[in-house]
Rosetta silent file (secondary structure, phi, psi, omega in degrees, C-alpha in Angstrom):
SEQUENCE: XXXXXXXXXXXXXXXXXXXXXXXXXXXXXXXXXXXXXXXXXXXXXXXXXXXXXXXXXXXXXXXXXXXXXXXXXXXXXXXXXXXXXXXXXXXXXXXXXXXXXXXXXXXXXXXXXXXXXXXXXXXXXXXXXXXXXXXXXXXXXXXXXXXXXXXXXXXXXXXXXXXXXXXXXXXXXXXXXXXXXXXXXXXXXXXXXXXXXXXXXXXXXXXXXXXXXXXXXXXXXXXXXXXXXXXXXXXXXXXXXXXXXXXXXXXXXXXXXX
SCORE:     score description
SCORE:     0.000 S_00000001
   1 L     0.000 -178.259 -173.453   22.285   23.030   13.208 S_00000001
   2 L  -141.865 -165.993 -177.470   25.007   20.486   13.935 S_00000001
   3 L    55.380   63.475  159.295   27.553   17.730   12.452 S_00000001
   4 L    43.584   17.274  157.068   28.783   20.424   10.609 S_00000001
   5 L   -73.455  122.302  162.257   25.504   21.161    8.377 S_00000001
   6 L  -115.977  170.989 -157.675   24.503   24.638    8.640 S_00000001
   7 H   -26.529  -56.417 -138.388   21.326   26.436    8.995 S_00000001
   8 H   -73.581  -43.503  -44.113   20.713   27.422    5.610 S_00000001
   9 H   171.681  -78.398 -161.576   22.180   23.713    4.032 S_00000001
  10 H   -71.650   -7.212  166.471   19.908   22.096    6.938 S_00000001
  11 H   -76.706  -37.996 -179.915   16.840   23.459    6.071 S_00000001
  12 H   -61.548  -38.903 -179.206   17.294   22.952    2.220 S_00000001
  13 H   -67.514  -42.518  179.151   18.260   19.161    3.029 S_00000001
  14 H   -83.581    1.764  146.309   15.280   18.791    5.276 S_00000001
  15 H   -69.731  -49.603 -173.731   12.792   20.544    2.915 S_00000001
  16 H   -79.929  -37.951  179.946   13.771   17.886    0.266 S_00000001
  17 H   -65.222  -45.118  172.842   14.102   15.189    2.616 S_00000001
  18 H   -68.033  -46.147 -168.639    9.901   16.065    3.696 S_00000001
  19 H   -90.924  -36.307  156.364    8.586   15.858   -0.285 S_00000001
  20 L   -59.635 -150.921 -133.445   10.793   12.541   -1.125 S_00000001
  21 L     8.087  -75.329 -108.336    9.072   11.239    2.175 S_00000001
  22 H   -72.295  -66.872 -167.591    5.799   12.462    1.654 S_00000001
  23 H   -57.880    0.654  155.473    4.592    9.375   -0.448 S_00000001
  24 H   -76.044  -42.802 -146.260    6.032    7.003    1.839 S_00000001
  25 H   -79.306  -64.834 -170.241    4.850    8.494    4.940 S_00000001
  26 L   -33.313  -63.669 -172.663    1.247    9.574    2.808 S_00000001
  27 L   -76.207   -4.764  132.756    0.870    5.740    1.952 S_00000001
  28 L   -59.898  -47.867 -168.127    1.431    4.403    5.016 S_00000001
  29 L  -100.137   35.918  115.814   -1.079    6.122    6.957 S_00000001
  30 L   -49.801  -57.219 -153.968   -3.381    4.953    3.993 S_00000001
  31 H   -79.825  -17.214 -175.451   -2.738    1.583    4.431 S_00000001
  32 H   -76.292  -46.807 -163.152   -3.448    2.167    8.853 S_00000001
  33 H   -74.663   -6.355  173.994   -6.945    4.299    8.064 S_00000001
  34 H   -93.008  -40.893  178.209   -7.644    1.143    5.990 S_00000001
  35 H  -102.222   12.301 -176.642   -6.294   -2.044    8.138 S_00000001
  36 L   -88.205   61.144 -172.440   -7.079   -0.561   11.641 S_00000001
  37 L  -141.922 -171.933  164.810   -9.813   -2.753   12.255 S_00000001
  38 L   -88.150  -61.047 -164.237  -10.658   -6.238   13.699 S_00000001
  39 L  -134.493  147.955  179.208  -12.904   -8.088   11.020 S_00000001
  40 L   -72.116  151.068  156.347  -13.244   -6.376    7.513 S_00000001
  41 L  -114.509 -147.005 -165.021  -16.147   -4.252    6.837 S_00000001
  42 L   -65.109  -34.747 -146.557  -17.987   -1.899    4.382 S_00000001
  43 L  -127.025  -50.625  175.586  -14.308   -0.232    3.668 S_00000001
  44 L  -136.174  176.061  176.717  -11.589   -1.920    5.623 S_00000001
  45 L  -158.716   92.972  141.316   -9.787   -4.975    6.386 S_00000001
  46 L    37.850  139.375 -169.582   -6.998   -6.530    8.763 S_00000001
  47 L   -69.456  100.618  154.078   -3.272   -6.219    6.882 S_00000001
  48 L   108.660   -1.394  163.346   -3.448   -9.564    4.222 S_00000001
  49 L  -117.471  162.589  174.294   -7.024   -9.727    3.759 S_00000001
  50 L   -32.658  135.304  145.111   -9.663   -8.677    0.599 S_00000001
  51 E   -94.064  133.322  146.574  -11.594   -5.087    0.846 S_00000001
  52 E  -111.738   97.130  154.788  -14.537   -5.726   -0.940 S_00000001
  53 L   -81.575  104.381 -130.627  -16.252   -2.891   -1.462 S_00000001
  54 L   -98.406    2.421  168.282  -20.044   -3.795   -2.623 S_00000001
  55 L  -167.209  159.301  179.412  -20.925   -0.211   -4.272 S_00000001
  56 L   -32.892  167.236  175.095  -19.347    2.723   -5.682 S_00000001
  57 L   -85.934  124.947  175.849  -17.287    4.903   -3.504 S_00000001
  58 L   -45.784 -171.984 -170.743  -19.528    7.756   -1.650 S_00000001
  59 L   -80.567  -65.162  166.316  -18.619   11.512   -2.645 S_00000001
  60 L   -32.866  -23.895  169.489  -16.707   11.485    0.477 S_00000001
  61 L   -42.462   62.133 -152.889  -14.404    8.596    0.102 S_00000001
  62 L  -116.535   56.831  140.204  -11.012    9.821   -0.275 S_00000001
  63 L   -26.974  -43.722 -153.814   -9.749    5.665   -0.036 S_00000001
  64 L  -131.447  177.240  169.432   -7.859    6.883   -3.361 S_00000001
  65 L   -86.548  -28.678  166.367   -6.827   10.362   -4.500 S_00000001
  66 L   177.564  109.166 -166.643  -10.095   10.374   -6.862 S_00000001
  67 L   -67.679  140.898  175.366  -12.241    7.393   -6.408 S_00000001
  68 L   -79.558  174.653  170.047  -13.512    6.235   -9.842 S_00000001
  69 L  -110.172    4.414 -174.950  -17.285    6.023  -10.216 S_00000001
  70 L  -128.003    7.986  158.020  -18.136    3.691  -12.102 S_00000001
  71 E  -104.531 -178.758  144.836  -16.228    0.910  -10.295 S_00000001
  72 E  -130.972  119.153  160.968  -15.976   -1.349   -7.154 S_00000001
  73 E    -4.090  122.217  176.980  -12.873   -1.409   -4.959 S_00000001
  74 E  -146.361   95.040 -176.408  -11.549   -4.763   -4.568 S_00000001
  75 E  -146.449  153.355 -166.806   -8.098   -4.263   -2.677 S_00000001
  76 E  -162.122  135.351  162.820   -5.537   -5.624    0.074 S_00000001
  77 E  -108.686  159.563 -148.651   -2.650   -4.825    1.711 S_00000001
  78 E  -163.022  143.526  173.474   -0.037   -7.261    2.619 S_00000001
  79 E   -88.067   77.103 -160.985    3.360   -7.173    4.331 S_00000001
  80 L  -112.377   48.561  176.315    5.540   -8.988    2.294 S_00000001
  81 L   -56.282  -61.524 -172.026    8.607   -8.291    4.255 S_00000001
  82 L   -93.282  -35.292  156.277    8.893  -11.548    5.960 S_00000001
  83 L  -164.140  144.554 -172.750    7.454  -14.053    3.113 S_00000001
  84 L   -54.764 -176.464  161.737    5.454  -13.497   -0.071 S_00000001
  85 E   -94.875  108.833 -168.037    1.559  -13.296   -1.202 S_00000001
  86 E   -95.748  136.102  176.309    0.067  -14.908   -3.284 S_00000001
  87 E   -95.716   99.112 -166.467   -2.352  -13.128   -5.036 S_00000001
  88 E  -101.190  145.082  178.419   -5.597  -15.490   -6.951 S_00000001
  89 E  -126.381  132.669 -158.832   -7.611  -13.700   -9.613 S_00000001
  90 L   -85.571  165.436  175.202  -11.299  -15.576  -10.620 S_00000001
  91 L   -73.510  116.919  172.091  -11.751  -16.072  -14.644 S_00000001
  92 L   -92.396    9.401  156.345  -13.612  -12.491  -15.172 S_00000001
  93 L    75.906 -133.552  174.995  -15.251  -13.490  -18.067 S_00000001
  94 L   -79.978  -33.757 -174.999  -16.137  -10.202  -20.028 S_00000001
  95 L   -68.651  143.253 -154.324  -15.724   -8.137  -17.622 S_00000001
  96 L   -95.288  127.491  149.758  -13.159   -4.967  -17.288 S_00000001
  97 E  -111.331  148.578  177.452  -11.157   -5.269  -14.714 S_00000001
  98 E  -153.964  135.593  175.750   -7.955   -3.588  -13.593 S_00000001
  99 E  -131.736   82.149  141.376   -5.694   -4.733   -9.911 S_00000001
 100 E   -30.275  115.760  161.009   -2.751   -2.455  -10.086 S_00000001
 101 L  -102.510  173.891 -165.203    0.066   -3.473   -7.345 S_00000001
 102 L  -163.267  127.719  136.877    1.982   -0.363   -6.013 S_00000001
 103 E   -84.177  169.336  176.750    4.560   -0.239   -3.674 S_00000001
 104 L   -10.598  -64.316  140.954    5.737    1.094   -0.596 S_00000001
 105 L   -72.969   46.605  172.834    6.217    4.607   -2.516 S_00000001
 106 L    44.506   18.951 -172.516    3.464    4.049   -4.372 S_00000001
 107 E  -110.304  126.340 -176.608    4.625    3.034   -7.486 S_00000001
 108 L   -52.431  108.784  177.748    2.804    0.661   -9.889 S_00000001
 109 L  -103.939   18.567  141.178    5.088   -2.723  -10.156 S_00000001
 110 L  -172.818  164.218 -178.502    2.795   -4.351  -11.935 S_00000001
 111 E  -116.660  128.448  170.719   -1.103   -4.417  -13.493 S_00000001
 112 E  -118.246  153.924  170.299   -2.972   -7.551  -14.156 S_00000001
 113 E   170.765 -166.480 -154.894   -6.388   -6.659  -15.755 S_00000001
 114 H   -78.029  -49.404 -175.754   -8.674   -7.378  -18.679 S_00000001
 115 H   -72.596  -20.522  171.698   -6.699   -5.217  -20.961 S_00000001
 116 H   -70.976  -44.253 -146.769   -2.965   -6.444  -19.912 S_00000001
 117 H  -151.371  -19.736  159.396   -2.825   -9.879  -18.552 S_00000001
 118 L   110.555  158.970 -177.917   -6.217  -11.366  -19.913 S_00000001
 119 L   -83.252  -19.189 -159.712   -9.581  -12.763  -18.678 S_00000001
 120 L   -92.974 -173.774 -174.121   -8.402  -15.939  -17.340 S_00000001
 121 L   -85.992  159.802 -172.075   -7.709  -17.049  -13.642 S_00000001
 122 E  -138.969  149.905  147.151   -4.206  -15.904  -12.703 S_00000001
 123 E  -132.386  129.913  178.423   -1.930  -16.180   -9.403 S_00000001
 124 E  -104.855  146.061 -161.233    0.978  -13.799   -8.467 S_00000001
 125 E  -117.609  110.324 -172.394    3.438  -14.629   -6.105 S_00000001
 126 E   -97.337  121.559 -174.699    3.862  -11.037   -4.463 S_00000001
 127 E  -138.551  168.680 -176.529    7.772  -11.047   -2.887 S_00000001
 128 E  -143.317  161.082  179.958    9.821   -8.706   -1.350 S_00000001
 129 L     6.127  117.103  145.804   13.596   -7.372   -1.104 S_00000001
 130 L    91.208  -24.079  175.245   15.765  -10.019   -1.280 S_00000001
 131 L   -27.979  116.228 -159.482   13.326  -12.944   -1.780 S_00000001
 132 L  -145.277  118.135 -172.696   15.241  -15.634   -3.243 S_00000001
 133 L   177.237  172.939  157.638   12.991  -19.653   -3.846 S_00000001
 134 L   -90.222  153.343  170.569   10.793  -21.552   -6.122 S_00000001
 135 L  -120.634  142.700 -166.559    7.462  -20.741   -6.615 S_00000001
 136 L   -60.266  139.282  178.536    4.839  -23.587   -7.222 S_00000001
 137 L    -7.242  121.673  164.067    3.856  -24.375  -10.570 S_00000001
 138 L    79.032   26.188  114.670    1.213  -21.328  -12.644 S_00000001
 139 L   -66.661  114.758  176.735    2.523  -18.526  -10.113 S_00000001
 140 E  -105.493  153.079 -177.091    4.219  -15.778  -11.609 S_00000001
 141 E   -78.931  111.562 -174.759    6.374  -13.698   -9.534 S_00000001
 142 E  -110.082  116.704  178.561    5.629  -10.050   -9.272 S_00000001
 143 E  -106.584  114.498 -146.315    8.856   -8.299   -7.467 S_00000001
 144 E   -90.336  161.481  172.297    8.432   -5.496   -4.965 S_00000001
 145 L  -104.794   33.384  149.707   11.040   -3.424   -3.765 S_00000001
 146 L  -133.737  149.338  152.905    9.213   -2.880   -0.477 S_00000001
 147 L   -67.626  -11.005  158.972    7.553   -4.568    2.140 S_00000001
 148 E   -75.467  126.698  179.227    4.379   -2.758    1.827 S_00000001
 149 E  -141.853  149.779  158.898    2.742   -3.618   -0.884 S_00000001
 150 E  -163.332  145.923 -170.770   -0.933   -2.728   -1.927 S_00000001
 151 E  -106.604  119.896 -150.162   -3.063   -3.921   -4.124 S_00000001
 152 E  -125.901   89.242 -164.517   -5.562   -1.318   -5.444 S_00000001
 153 E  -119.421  141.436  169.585   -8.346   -3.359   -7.860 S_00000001
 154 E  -146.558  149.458 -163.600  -11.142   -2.223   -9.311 S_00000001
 155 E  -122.362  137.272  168.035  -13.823   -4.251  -10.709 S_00000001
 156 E  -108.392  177.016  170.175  -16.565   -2.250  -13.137 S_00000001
 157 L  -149.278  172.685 -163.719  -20.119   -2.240  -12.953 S_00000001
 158 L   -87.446  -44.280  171.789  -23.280   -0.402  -14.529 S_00000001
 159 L   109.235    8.569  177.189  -24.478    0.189  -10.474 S_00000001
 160 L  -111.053  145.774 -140.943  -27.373   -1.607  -11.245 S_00000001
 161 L   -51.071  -61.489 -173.007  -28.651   -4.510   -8.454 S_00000001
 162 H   -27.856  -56.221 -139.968  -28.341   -6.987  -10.969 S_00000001
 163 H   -96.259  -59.550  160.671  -25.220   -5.839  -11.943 S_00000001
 164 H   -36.128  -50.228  179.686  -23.886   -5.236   -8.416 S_00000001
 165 H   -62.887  -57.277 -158.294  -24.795   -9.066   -7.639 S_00000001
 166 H   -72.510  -51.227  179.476  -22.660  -10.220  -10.184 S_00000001
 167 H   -34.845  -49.697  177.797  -19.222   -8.625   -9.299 S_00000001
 168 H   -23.869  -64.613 -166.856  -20.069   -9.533   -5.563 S_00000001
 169 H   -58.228  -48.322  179.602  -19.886  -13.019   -6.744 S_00000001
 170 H   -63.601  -39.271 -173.569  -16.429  -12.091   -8.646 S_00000001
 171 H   -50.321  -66.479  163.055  -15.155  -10.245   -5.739 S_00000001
 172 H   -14.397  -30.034  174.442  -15.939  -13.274   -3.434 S_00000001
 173 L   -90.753   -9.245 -163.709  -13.152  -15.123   -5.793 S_00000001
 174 L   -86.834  135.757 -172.251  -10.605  -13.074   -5.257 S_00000001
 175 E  -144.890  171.479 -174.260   -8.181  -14.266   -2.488 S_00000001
 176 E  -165.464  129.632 -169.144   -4.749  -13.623   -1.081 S_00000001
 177 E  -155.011  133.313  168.998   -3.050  -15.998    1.252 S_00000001
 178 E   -61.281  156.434 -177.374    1.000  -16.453    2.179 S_00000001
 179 L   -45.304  -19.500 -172.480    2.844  -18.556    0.333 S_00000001
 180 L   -74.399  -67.223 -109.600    3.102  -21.338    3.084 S_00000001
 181 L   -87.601  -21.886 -156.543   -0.618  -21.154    3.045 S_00000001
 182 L   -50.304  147.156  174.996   -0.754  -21.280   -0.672 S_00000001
 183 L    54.054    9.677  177.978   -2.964  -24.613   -1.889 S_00000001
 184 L  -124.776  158.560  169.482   -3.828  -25.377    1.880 S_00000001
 185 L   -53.656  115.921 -174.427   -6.984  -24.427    4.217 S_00000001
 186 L  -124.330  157.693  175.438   -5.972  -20.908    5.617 S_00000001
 187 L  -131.660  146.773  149.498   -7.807  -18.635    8.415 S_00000001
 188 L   -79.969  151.107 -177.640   -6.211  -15.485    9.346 S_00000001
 189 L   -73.865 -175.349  167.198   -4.949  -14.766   12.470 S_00000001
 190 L   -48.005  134.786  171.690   -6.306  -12.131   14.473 S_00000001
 191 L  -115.251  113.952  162.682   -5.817   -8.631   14.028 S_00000001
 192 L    -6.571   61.865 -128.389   -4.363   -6.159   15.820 S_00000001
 193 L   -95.354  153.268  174.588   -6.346   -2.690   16.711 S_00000001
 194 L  -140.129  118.131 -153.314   -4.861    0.337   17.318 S_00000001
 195 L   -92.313    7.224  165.939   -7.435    2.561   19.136 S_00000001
 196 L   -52.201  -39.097 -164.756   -5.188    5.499   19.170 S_00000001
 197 L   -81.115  153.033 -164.202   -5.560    6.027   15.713 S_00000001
 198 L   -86.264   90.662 -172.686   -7.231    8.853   14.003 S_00000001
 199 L   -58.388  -15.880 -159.321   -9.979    6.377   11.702 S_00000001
 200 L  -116.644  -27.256 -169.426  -11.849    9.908   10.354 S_00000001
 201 L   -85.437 -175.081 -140.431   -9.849   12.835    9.785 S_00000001
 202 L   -83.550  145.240  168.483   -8.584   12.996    5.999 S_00000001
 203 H   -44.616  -73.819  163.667   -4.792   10.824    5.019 S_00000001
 204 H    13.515  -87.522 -164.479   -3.782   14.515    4.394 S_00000001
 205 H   -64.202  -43.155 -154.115   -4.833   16.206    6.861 S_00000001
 206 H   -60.108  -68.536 -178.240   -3.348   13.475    9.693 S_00000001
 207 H   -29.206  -50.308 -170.804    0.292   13.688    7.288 S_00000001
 208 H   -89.907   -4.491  160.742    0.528   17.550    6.876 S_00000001
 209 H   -77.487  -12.842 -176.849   -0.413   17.779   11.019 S_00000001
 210 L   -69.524  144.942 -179.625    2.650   15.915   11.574 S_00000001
 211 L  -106.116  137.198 -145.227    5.652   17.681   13.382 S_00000001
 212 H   -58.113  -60.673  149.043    8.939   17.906   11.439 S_00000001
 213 H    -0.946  -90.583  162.062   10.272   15.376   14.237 S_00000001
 214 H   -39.193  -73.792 -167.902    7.330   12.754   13.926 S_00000001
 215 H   -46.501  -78.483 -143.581    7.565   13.137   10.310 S_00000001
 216 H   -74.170  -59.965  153.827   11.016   12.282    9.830 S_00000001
 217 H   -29.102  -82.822  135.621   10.882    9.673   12.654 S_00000001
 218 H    99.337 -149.662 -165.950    8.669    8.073   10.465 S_00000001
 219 H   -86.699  -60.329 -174.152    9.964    8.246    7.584 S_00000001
 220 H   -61.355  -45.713 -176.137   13.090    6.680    9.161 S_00000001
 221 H   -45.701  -55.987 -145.432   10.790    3.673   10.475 S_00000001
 222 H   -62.737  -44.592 -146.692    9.244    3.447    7.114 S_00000001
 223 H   -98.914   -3.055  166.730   12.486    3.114    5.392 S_00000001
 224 L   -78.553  -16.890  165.819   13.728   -0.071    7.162 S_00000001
 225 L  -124.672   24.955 -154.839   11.661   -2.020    5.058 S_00000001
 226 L  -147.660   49.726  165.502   10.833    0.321    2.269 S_00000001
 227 L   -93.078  176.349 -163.622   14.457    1.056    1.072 S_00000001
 228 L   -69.685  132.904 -176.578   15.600    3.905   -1.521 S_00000001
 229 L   -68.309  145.001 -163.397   16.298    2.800   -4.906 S_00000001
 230 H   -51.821  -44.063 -178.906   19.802    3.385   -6.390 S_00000001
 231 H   -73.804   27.251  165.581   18.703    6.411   -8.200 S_00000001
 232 H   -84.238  -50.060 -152.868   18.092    7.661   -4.424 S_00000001
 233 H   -25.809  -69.867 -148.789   21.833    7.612   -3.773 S_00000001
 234 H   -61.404  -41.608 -177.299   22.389   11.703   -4.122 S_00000001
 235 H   -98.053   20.763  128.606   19.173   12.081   -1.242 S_00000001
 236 H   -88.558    1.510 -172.184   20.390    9.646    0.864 S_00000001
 237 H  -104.636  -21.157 -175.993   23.648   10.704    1.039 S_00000001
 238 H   -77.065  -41.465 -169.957   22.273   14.507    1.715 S_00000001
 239 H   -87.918   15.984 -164.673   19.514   13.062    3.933 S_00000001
 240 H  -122.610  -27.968  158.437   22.240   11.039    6.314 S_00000001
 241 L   -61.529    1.234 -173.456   23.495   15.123    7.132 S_00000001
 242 L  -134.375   18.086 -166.719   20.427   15.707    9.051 S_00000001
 243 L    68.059   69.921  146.366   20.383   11.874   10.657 S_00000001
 244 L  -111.288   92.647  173.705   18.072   10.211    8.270 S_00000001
 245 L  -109.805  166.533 -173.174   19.692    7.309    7.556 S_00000001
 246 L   -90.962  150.841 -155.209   17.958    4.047    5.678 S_00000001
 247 L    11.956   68.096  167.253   17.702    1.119    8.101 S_00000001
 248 L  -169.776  134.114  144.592   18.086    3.194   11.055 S_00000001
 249 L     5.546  121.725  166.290   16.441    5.294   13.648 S_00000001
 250 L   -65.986  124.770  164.817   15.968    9.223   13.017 S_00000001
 251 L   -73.604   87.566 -171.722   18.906   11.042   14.835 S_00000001
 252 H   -79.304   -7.788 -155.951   16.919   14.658   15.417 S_00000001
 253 H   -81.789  -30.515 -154.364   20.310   15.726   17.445 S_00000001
 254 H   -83.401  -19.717  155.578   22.023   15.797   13.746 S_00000001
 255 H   -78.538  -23.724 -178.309   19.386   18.449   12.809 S_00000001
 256 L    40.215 -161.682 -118.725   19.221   20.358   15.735 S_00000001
 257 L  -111.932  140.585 -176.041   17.274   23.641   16.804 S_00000001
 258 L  -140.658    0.000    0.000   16.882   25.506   12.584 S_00000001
């Protein structure tokens, strides 16, 4: 290795530096196998609009780390880099609900749901690093410390058509539109496809096929809008010996040939 790290030192930094990654990197290429599409479907949807997912998750689904089974998916991911999201929730009545938001590393920063936050209609003002404004009247602010954000809702239901029908109709209420857009007629733009990408094999598998290189690369990408929280400080200053620096390009020269 080089920059004065040496083998044994750069492998240990760059072992630790891959499992602090992996739930960035892991949760990205979540949110691509989800939003890599044109018009939402059965499953996915374009970055800022509703998944509505109209029946349990097959055996196969692995959307989630272990899909529940007795729910339906109601979720969106949203870039809220550049200006927040507002997030509207319909009055849900009786029904259990739960929309966990999680950030960029996958950590819940807040839960609205039946047991938390109440039955009634609600709207969150989703923001990100640095975000600094008023927000219009009955918007509460929920504030991520990434630009990724996803919102991972589940609605429940008995699974039976009756039963199925009604959630539809709650699903149907749920909306998410940027803040300019907020209280005005919004369309989404177009979305972006990227036919490169691998839509079928497993988050997993695509993440743990990754070459230490790629991975780290990245990682580094990832981390320009996704940065490390103060109690990062000792593996960023350890991860900046092997060129991983936070708002910057992976250096691979500073790891060199291990």
């Amino acid at each position: 290795a080089r920059a004065g790290v040496g083998p044994i030192e750069a492998v240990k930094i760059a072992t630790e530096a891959y499992i602090y990654g992996y739930p960035r990197v892991t949760f990205d290429t979540a949110r691509k196998q989800q939003t890599n599409v044109a018009v939402p479907d059965a499953e996915h949807a374009p970055m800022g609009q509703m998944i509505r997912m109209r029946s349990y998750p097959a055996v196969d689904n692995h959307c989630c780390a272990a899909p529940n089974a007795d729910t339906l998916y109601t979720e969106a991911w949203l870039d809220v880099s550049k200006e927040p999201w507002v997030f509207s929730i319909p009055d849900m009545g009786n029904r259990y609900y739960i929309m966990p938001i999680l950030d960029g590393w996958s950590e819940v920063i807040f839960a609205a749901g039946s047991g938390t936050t109440g039955s009634k209609p609600q709207a969150y003002a989703i923001t990100g690093p640095g975000w600094k404004a008023t927000l219009p009247a009955g918007v509460k602010q929920v504030k991520s410390p990434t630009g990724m954000v996803w919102i991972l809702g589940r609605i429940y239901s008995n699974g039976t058509p009756d039963d199925y029908k009604a959630v539809h109709a709650l699903q149907d209420q749920y909306s998410i539109v940027p803040l300019s857009a907020w209280g005005k007629p919004y369309s989404p733009p177009a979305a972006a496809v990227d036919p490169a990408f691998d839509m079928k094999t497993a988050v997993r598998k695509q993440v743990n096929a990754l070459d230490i290189d790629a991975y780290f690369t990245r990682l580094a990408e990832l981390m320009k809008t996704s940065p490390p929280t103060a109690q990062d400080s000792p593996m960023v200053a350890n991860m900046a010996k092997i060129g991983l620096v936070p708002g910057k390009d992976y250096d691979s020269s500073k790891l060199g040939v291990i």
